[in-house]
Coordinates of C-alpha atoms and ligand atoms in Angstrom, one line a residue:
X269 CA -1.8 -18.0 14.4
X270 CA -0.5 -19.6 11.0
X271 CA -0.2 -18.3 7.8
X272 CA -1.3 -20.2 4.5
X273 CA -1.1 -19.9 0.7
X274 CA -3.9 -18.5 -1.7
X275 CA -2.7 -21.2 -3.8
X276 CA -3.1 -24.4 -0.9
X277 CA 0.2 -25.8 -2.3
X278 CA 2.6 -24.5 0.6
X279 CA 3.2 -25.4 4.3
X280 CA 1.7 -23.5 6.9
X281 CA 4.0 -20.8 8.2
X282 CA 4.9 -18.7 11.2
X283 CA 4.2 -15.2 11.0
X284 CA 8.3 -14.4 10.8
X285 CA 8.4 -17.0 8.2
X286 CA 5.4 -15.5 6.1
X287 CA 7.4 -12.0 6.5
X288 CA 10.6 -13.2 5.7
X289 CA 9.3 -14.8 2.0
X290 CA 7.1 -12.5 1.1
X291 CA 5.8 -14.9 -1.5
X292 CA 4.8 -18.5 -0.4
X293 CA 7.0 -21.1 -2.0
X294 CA 3.8 -22.6 -4.5
X295 CA 3.7 -18.5 -5.9
X296 CA 1.1 -17.7 -4.0
X297 CA 0.1 -14.7 -1.3
X298 CA 0.1 -15.2 2.2
X299 CA -3.1 -15.3 4.3
X300 CA -4.1 -15.4 7.8
X301 CA -5.2 -19.2 8.8
X302 CA -8.1 -17.2 9.7
X303 CA -9.5 -14.3 10.6
X304 CA -9.6 -13.6 14.2
X305 CA -13.1 -12.0 15.7
X306 CA -12.3 -9.2 17.5
X307 CA -13.0 -8.7 20.9
X308 CA -14.7 -5.3 20.9
X309 CA -13.5 -2.1 20.8
X310 CA -10.1 -1.7 21.1
X311 CA -10.8 2.0 22.6
X312 CA -9.3 5.2 22.0
X313 CA -5.3 6.4 22.3
X314 CA -2.3 6.6 20.7
X315 CA -2.7 4.2 16.9
X316 CA 0.3 2.5 18.3
X317 CA -1.7 1.2 21.4
X318 CA -4.6 0.6 19.7
X319 CA -3.0 -1.1 16.7
X320 CA -1.4 -3.5 19.2
X321 CA -4.5 -4.6 20.5
X322 CA -6.0 -5.7 17.1
X323 CA -2.6 -7.5 15.5
X324 CA -1.9 -9.4 19.0
X325 CA -4.1 -12.3 17.6
X326 CA -2.1 -12.1 14.2
X327 CA 1.5 -12.2 16.4
X328 CA 0.3 -15.1 18.6
X329 CA 2.4 -18.3 18.7
X330 CA 5.4 -16.2 16.8
X331 CA 8.4 -15.4 18.2
X332 CA 7.7 -11.8 17.6
X333 CA 5.2 -11.5 19.9
X334 CA 6.7 -10.3 22.7
X335 CA 7.7 -7.8 20.9
X336 CA 4.5 -6.3 18.7
X337 CA 4.5 -3.0 21.0
X338 CA 8.3 -2.4 20.4
X339 CA 7.4 -2.6 16.9
X340 CA 4.1 -0.5 16.9
X341 CA 6.0 2.2 18.8
X342 CA 9.0 2.5 16.4
X343 CA 7.0 2.4 13.6
X344 CA 3.4 4.4 14.1
X345 CA 5.4 7.5 15.7
X346 CA 3.1 9.7 13.2
X347 CA 0.3 11.2 14.0
X348 CA -3.3 10.2 11.7
X349 CA -5.7 12.4 11.9
X350 CA -9.1 12.3 10.6
X351 CA -10.5 15.6 9.0
X352 CA -14.3 16.9 8.0
X353 CA -14.4 17.9 4.5
X354 CA -18.2 19.0 3.9
X355 CA -20.2 15.9 4.4
X356 CA -17.2 13.4 4.2
X357 CA -14.4 12.0 6.2
X358 CA -10.4 12.7 5.1
X359 CA -8.3 10.2 6.6
X360 CA -4.7 11.6 6.4
X361 CA -2.5 8.6 5.4
X362 CA 0.7 10.9 4.8
X363 CA 2.1 12.0 8.1
X364 CA 5.1 9.7 8.0
X365 CA 8.6 10.3 6.5
X366 CA 8.0 9.5 3.1
X367 CA 4.4 11.5 3.2
X368 CA 2.5 8.5 1.8
X369 CA 0.5 5.7 3.8
X370 CA 3.1 3.5 2.6
X371 CA 5.2 4.5 5.4
X372 CA 3.0 2.3 7.8
X373 CA 3.7 -1.0 5.8
X374 CA 7.2 -0.7 5.1
X375 CA 8.1 0.9 8.5
X376 CA 6.2 -1.8 10.2
X377 CA 7.9 -4.8 7.9
X378 CA 11.2 -3.8 8.4
X379 CA 10.9 -3.0 12.4
X380 CA 9.4 -6.6 12.2
X381 CA 11.2 -7.9 9.7
X382 CA 15.1 -7.2 11.4
X383 CA 13.8 -8.3 14.7
X384 CA 13.0 -11.7 14.0
X385 CA 16.6 -11.7 12.0
X386 CA 18.5 -10.4 14.9
X387 CA 20.4 -13.4 14.9
X388 CA 20.6 -13.9 11.3
X389 CA 24.1 -14.3 9.6
X390 CA 23.4 -14.0 6.0
X391 CA 22.1 -10.4 4.2
X392 CA 19.0 -10.0 3.8
X393 CA 18.2 -8.5 0.4
X394 CA 15.1 -6.6 0.1
X395 CA 13.7 -6.4 -3.5
X396 CA 10.6 -3.9 -4.4
X397 CA 9.2 -2.9 -7.4
X398 CA 7.2 0.3 -7.3
X399 CA 4.8 2.5 -9.0
X400 CA 6.4 5.5 -7.1
X401 CA 5.1 5.8 -3.3
X402 CA 6.5 2.3 -2.0
X403 CA 9.9 2.1 -3.0
X404 CA 10.9 5.6 -1.1
X405 CA 9.1 4.3 1.6
X406 CA 10.5 0.9 2.1
X407 CA 14.0 2.8 1.0
X408 CA 13.8 5.1 4.0
X409 CA 12.6 2.3 6.3
X410 CA 15.3 0.1 5.9
X411 CA 17.9 2.8 4.9
X412 CA 21.4 1.9 7.4
X413 CA 19.5 -1.0 9.0
X414 CA 23.4 -3.2 9.3
X415 CA 22.7 -6.9 7.6
X416 CA 20.2 -5.3 4.7
X417 CA 20.3 -4.3 1.6
X418 CA 17.6 -2.7 -1.2
X419 CA 16.8 -3.0 -4.9
X420 CA 14.2 -0.8 -6.3
X421 CA 12.3 -1.0 -9.2
X422 CA 10.7 1.4 -10.8
X423 CA 8.8 2.2 -14.5
X424 CA 11.4 4.9 -15.8
X425 CA 9.4 7.9 -16.5
X426 CA 6.0 6.9 -14.6
X427 CA 7.1 8.8 -11.4
X428 CA 6.9 12.1 -10.0
X429 CA 10.0 14.1 -10.0
X430 CA 9.9 14.2 -6.0
X431 CA 9.0 10.4 -5.7
X432 CA 12.3 9.9 -7.9
X433 CA 13.8 11.6 -5.6
X434 CA 12.7 9.9 -2.7
X435 CA 14.0 6.6 -4.9
X436 CA 17.6 7.1 -5.9
X437 CA 18.8 9.9 -3.5
X438 CA 20.2 7.1 -1.2
X439 CA 23.4 5.9 -0.6
X440 CA 25.0 2.8 0.4
X441 CA 23.0 -0.3 0.3
X442 CA 19.7 0.7 -1.1
X443 CA 19.8 0.6 -5.2
X444 CA 17.6 2.2 -7.5
X445 CA 16.8 0.6 -11.1
X446 CA 14.7 2.4 -13.7
X447 CA 13.1 -0.2 -16.1
X448 CA 12.3 0.5 -19.2
X449 CA 8.3 -0.8 -18.8
X450 CA 5.9 -0.7 -16.6
X451 CA 5.6 -1.2 -13.3
X452 CA 3.4 -4.6 -13.7
X453 CA 6.7 -5.4 -15.6
X454 CA 8.5 -4.7 -12.5
X455 CA 6.4 -6.7 -10.2
X456 CA 6.8 -9.5 -12.5
X457 CA 10.4 -9.3 -12.4
X458 CA 10.8 -9.0 -8.7
X459 CA 8.3 -12.5 -8.6
X460 CA 11.1 -14.2 -10.6
X461 CA 14.3 -12.8 -8.7
X462 CA 12.9 -14.1 -5.4
X463 CA 12.5 -17.9 -7.1
X464 CA 16.1 -17.5 -9.1
X465 CA 18.4 -19.9 -7.5
X466 CA 21.8 -18.0 -7.8
X467 CA 20.7 -15.0 -6.2
X468 CA 18.7 -17.1 -3.1
X469 CA 22.2 -18.9 -2.6
X470 CA 23.9 -14.7 -2.4
X471 CA 21.6 -13.6 0.3
X472 CA 18.6 -14.2 1.9
X473 CA 15.2 -12.8 -0.3
X474 CA 12.5 -10.9 0.9
X475 CA 10.1 -8.8 -1.3
X476 CA 8.7 -5.8 0.3
X477 CA 5.8 -5.9 -2.0
X478 CA 2.1 -6.0 -1.1
X479 CA 2.4 -9.5 -1.9
X480 CA 4.3 -9.4 1.4
X481 CA 1.5 -10.3 4.6
X482 CA 3.8 -7.6 7.2
X483 CA 2.7 -4.6 4.2
X484 CA -1.4 -6.0 4.9
X485 CA -1.0 -6.1 8.5
X486 CA -0.3 -2.8 10.0
X487 CA -2.9 -1.3 7.1
X488 CA -5.8 -3.1 9.1
X489 CA -5.6 -1.0 12.0
X490 CA -6.3 2.5 11.2
X491 CA -9.5 1.5 9.0
X492 CA -10.8 -0.1 12.1
X493 CA -9.8 2.7 14.3
X494 CA -11.5 5.1 12.3
X495 CA -14.4 3.3 12.0
X496 CA -14.7 3.0 15.9
X497 CA -14.5 6.3 16.4
X498 CA -17.2 7.2 14.0
X499 CA -19.2 4.5 15.4
X500 CA -18.7 5.5 19.0
X501 CA -19.5 9.5 18.4
X502 CA -22.3 9.0 15.5
X503 CA -23.2 5.1 15.5
X504 CA -23.2 3.0 12.9
X505 CA -20.6 1.7 10.8
X506 CA -18.2 3.9 8.2
X507 CA -17.6 3.3 4.7
X508 CA -14.5 3.8 3.2
X509 CA -13.6 4.9 -0.4
X510 CA -10.2 3.3 -0.8
X511 CA -7.8 5.1 -4.1
X512 CA -6.6 1.6 -5.2
X513 CA -3.9 0.2 -7.6
X514 CA -2.3 -3.0 -6.8
X515 CA -5.5 -3.3 -4.4
X516 CA -3.5 -3.8 -1.1
X517 CA -4.6 -1.3 1.0
X518 CA -8.1 -2.1 0.2
X519 CA -8.0 -6.3 0.8
X520 CA -6.2 -4.4 4.1
X521 CA -9.5 -2.9 4.7
X522 CA -11.3 -5.9 3.9
X523 CA -9.8 -7.9 6.8
X524 CA -10.5 -5.6 9.3
X525 CA -14.2 -5.4 8.1
X526 CA -14.3 -9.5 8.4
X527 CA -12.7 -9.2 11.1
X528 CA -15.6 -7.1 12.8
X529 CA -14.3 -3.9 12.8
X530 CA -18.2 -1.3 12.0
X531 CA -17.1 -0.7 8.3
X532 CA -20.1 -0.9 6.0
X533 CA -19.3 -0.7 2.2
X534 CA -15.8 -0.8 0.9
X535 CA -15.2 1.1 -2.6
X536 CA -12.2 0.2 -4.3
X537 CA -11.8 4.0 -6.5
X538 CA -9.1 3.4 -9.5
X539 CA -8.1 5.5 -12.2
X540 CA -8.1 4.2 -15.8
X541 CA -7.1 1.4 -15.0
X542 CA -10.3 -0.9 -14.7
X543 CA -9.1 -4.4 -14.3
X544 CA -11.2 -4.5 -11.2
X545 CA -14.2 -2.4 -12.0
X546 CA -14.3 -4.4 -15.5
X547 CA -14.3 -7.9 -13.3
X548 CA -16.7 -6.8 -10.9
X549 CA -19.2 -5.4 -13.9
X550 CA -18.8 -8.9 -16.4
X551 CA -17.2 -11.6 -13.9
X552 CA -14.2 -12.2 -16.0
X553 CA -10.6 -11.9 -14.8
X554 CA -8.7 -10.0 -17.8
X555 CA -5.4 -7.9 -16.4
X556 CA -4.9 -5.5 -19.3
X557 CA -1.8 -3.4 -20.2
X558 CA -1.5 -0.2 -17.7
X559 CA -2.6 2.6 -18.7
X560 CA -0.8 6.2 -17.7
X561 CA -2.7 8.1 -15.3
X562 CA -2.1 11.4 -13.8
X563 CA -2.8 9.0 -10.5
X564 CA 0.4 7.1 -11.2
X565 CA 0.8 5.4 -8.1
X566 CA -2.4 3.6 -8.6
X567 CA -1.0 3.0 -12.7
X568 CA -1.5 -1.0 -12.2
X569 CA -3.3 -3.4 -14.7
X570 CA -2.7 -6.7 -13.1
X571 CA -3.4 -6.1 -9.5
X572 CA -1.4 -8.6 -7.1
X573 CA -3.8 -8.7 -4.3
X574 CA -6.4 -9.9 -6.1
X575 CA -5.3 -13.0 -5.4
X576 CA -6.2 -12.4 -1.7
X577 CA -9.6 -11.0 -2.4
X578 CA -10.7 -13.8 -4.8
X579 CA -9.5 -16.3 -2.0
X580 CA -12.0 -14.7 0.5
X581 CA -15.1 -13.8 -2.7
X582 CA -14.2 -16.5 -4.4
X583 CA -17.2 -16.1 -6.4
X584 CA -17.9 -13.0 -8.2
X585 CA -21.7 -12.2 -6.7
X586 CA -20.2 -12.2 -3.3
X587 CA -17.2 -9.9 -4.7
X588 CA -20.1 -7.8 -5.9
X589 CA -21.9 -7.6 -2.5
X590 CA -18.9 -7.5 -0.5
X591 CA -17.0 -4.6 -2.7
X592 CA -17.9 -1.5 -5.2
X593 CA -15.5 -0.9 -8.0
X594 CA -15.4 2.4 -10.1
X595 CA -12.9 4.0 -12.5
X596 CA -12.2 7.6 -12.6
X597 CA -10.6 9.3 -15.8
X598 CA -7.8 12.2 -15.1
X599 CA -10.3 14.9 -16.0
X600 CA -12.8 14.0 -12.9
X601 CA -9.4 13.5 -10.3
X602 CA -8.4 17.4 -11.8
X603 CA -11.8 18.4 -11.1
X604 CA -11.9 17.2 -7.7
X605 CA -8.5 18.4 -6.9
X606 CA -9.7 22.1 -8.1
X607 CA -13.4 21.4 -6.1
X608 CA -11.8 20.4 -2.7
X609 CA -9.6 23.7 -3.2
X610 CA -12.1 25.9 -4.2
X611 CA -15.0 25.0 -2.0
X612 CA -13.3 23.7 0.9
X613 CA -10.0 24.9 1.1
X614 CA -8.1 21.6 1.2
X615 CA -5.2 20.3 -1.2
X616 CA -5.6 16.8 -2.2
X617 CA -3.1 14.5 -3.8
X618 CA -4.0 13.0 -7.2
X619 CA -4.8 9.7 -5.6
X620 CA -7.0 11.4 -2.7
X621 CA -8.9 13.2 -5.5
X622 CA -9.1 10.1 -7.5
X623 CA -11.5 8.6 -4.2
X624 CA -13.2 12.2 -3.7
X625 CA -14.2 12.0 -7.5
X626 CA -15.2 7.8 -7.2
X627 CA -17.5 9.3 -4.5
X628 CA -20.7 10.5 -6.4
X629 CA -20.7 6.7 -8.0
X630 CA -20.8 4.6 -4.7
X631 CA -22.3 6.9 -1.7
X632 CA -25.7 5.7 -2.9
X633 CA -24.3 2.4 -2.2
X634 CA -25.2 3.1 2.3
X635 CA -26.0 5.9 4.4
X636 CA -24.2 7.0 6.8
X637 CA -20.5 8.6 6.9
X638 CA -18.0 8.1 4.8
X639 CA -14.5 8.1 4.7
X640 CA -11.9 8.7 1.8
X641 CA -8.1 7.6 2.5
X642 CA -6.0 10.3 1.2
X643 CA -2.9 8.0 0.4
X644 CA 0.0 11.2 0.0
X645 CA 0.8 14.1 0.5
X646 CA 0.3 16.9 -2.4
X647 CA 3.3 17.7 -2.2
X648 CA 4.5 14.8 -3.9
X649 CA 2.5 15.7 -6.9
X650 CA 3.6 19.7 -7.3
X651 CA 3.4 19.7 -11.1
X652 CA 0.1 18.3 -11.4
X653 CA -1.3 20.2 -8.1
X654 CA 0.4 23.7 -8.8
X655 CA -1.7 24.4 -12.3
X656 CA -5.0 23.1 -10.7
X657 CA -5.0 25.4 -7.6
X658 CA -3.3 28.1 -9.0
X659 CA -0.4 27.9 -6.0
X660 CA 2.5 25.3 -5.0
X661 CA 0.8 23.0 -2.7
X662 CA 1.7 23.2 1.0
X663 CA 5.1 21.9 2.0
X664 CA 5.6 18.7 3.8
X665 CA 8.9 18.4 6.1
X666 CA 10.7 15.9 5.4
X667 CA 10.2 16.1 1.4
X668 CA 11.6 19.5 1.5
X669 CA 14.7 17.3 3.6
X670 CA 15.6 15.2 0.4
X671 CA 18.6 14.8 -0.9
X672 CA 19.1 15.1 -4.7
X673 CA 18.4 12.7 -7.2
X674 CA 20.9 10.4 -8.5
X675 CA 21.0 8.5 -11.7
X676 CA 19.6 5.3 -11.8
X677 CA 20.9 2.3 -13.4
X678 CA 18.5 1.5 -16.3
X679 CA 17.5 -1.9 -17.0
X680 CA 15.4 -3.7 -19.4
X681 CA 12.3 -4.9 -18.9
X682 CA 12.9 -8.7 -18.2
X683 CA 14.3 -10.9 -15.7
X684 CA 17.3 -11.8 -17.0
X685 CA 18.2 -8.0 -16.6
X686 CA 17.8 -7.9 -12.9
X687 CA 19.1 -11.0 -12.0
X688 CA 22.6 -9.7 -13.6
X689 CA 22.0 -6.2 -12.6
X690 CA 22.1 -7.3 -8.5
X691 CA 23.7 -10.7 -8.7
Ligands
LIG870 C1 0.1 2.7 -3.4 C2 -0.9 3.6 -3.5 C3 -2.4 3.7 -3.6 C4 -2.4 2.4 -4.1 O1 -2.6 1.5 -3.1 P1 -2.4 0.1 -3.1 O2 -2.6 -0.8 -1.9 O3 -1.5 -0.6 -4.1 O4 -4.2 -0.1 -4.1 C5 -2.9 4.6 -3.8 N1 -2.5 5.4 -3.3 C6 -0.7 6.1 -3.3 C7 -0.2 7.6 -3.2 C8 -0.4 5.0 -3.2 O5 1.3 5.4 -3.1

């Protein structure tokens, strides 16, 4: 399997090359040259085993092919339960070490990249922009890996206090920068730094954002596995609601469906950042300034992965037939948190609650089982959840063990400020 840029201006890359580069040299995003057809139900069992079957074609011909099983055993070492909440399913993706689904992509990327670089002589410098959860997951995945260094950029004042501790409490080779701007600014700064000649001369640069195809491949696997599990028991297809921001998660689910997993509808649940819903409605792609919401990990006004989605579904009519997108406001999110607690005794993070709140708008698109991706653990957002449910959320073991926050370095929202800080 080779990987091609969405912009068509770069040579085909091997998997190892695409993982290492992050962004394609022409500024595009790497896509698998084709999406392989699944041979059928990969069977029940541990996600690591099922994922090894699903991902084998993506490793075909690469130097890492023989190590796929070991990579997944290392990266996917926590449970992924699909639980019932009334009539809907909730796919709990938050049982990893930083309590958000970002652990799958970050741990898979770190396990793959460090194996691919076994004989590398230069330092690896991983740059990552975060709306809250990616940075902590990437820091945890790369921390104390010899020969690797991580720089995390986050929008100052726009992540939760727990997330800020997950970003700043590291020692050694993980540095956090609080940017005077939005997530979209952070992402632009990272993209610019990846192309900066002076930085490239110092170290091998890579991005751990969902512009990196290595974040998307592992995320495909649990959507496929859950859909096959539903189909085995109930027949038919599973429909997913995916709380969305930068749209890497939803793109991974689209990959799984294109490969033949029994997935029906894919609904993108956005908060008040309505760039994608507006695009599907109007047919005009118009990135917007970021709006602050209580589901802050989804505060993205210019989602990167629409470049992949529009590559797959180039005209808006096709996109409309393949995807639903809706937007819910903070009041609807709060209501969903309260109702889940009062009616089902379940605690939801604000992002998962946005997915549950969106269900009413999309459910009529298809019969059968609807599953909401539970993207983070509620204990990451006690300031928001506790007042709504009248108690502190259940603790998450990994969060209880976090060290104290350190003062991050603050920088202006310009590429030059980043280059100066990390150079
Ligand atoms: C990152 C994140 C999202 C959005 O995922 P994208 O791939 O950026 O669309 C949703 N919820 C949580 C908790 C997240 O951390």
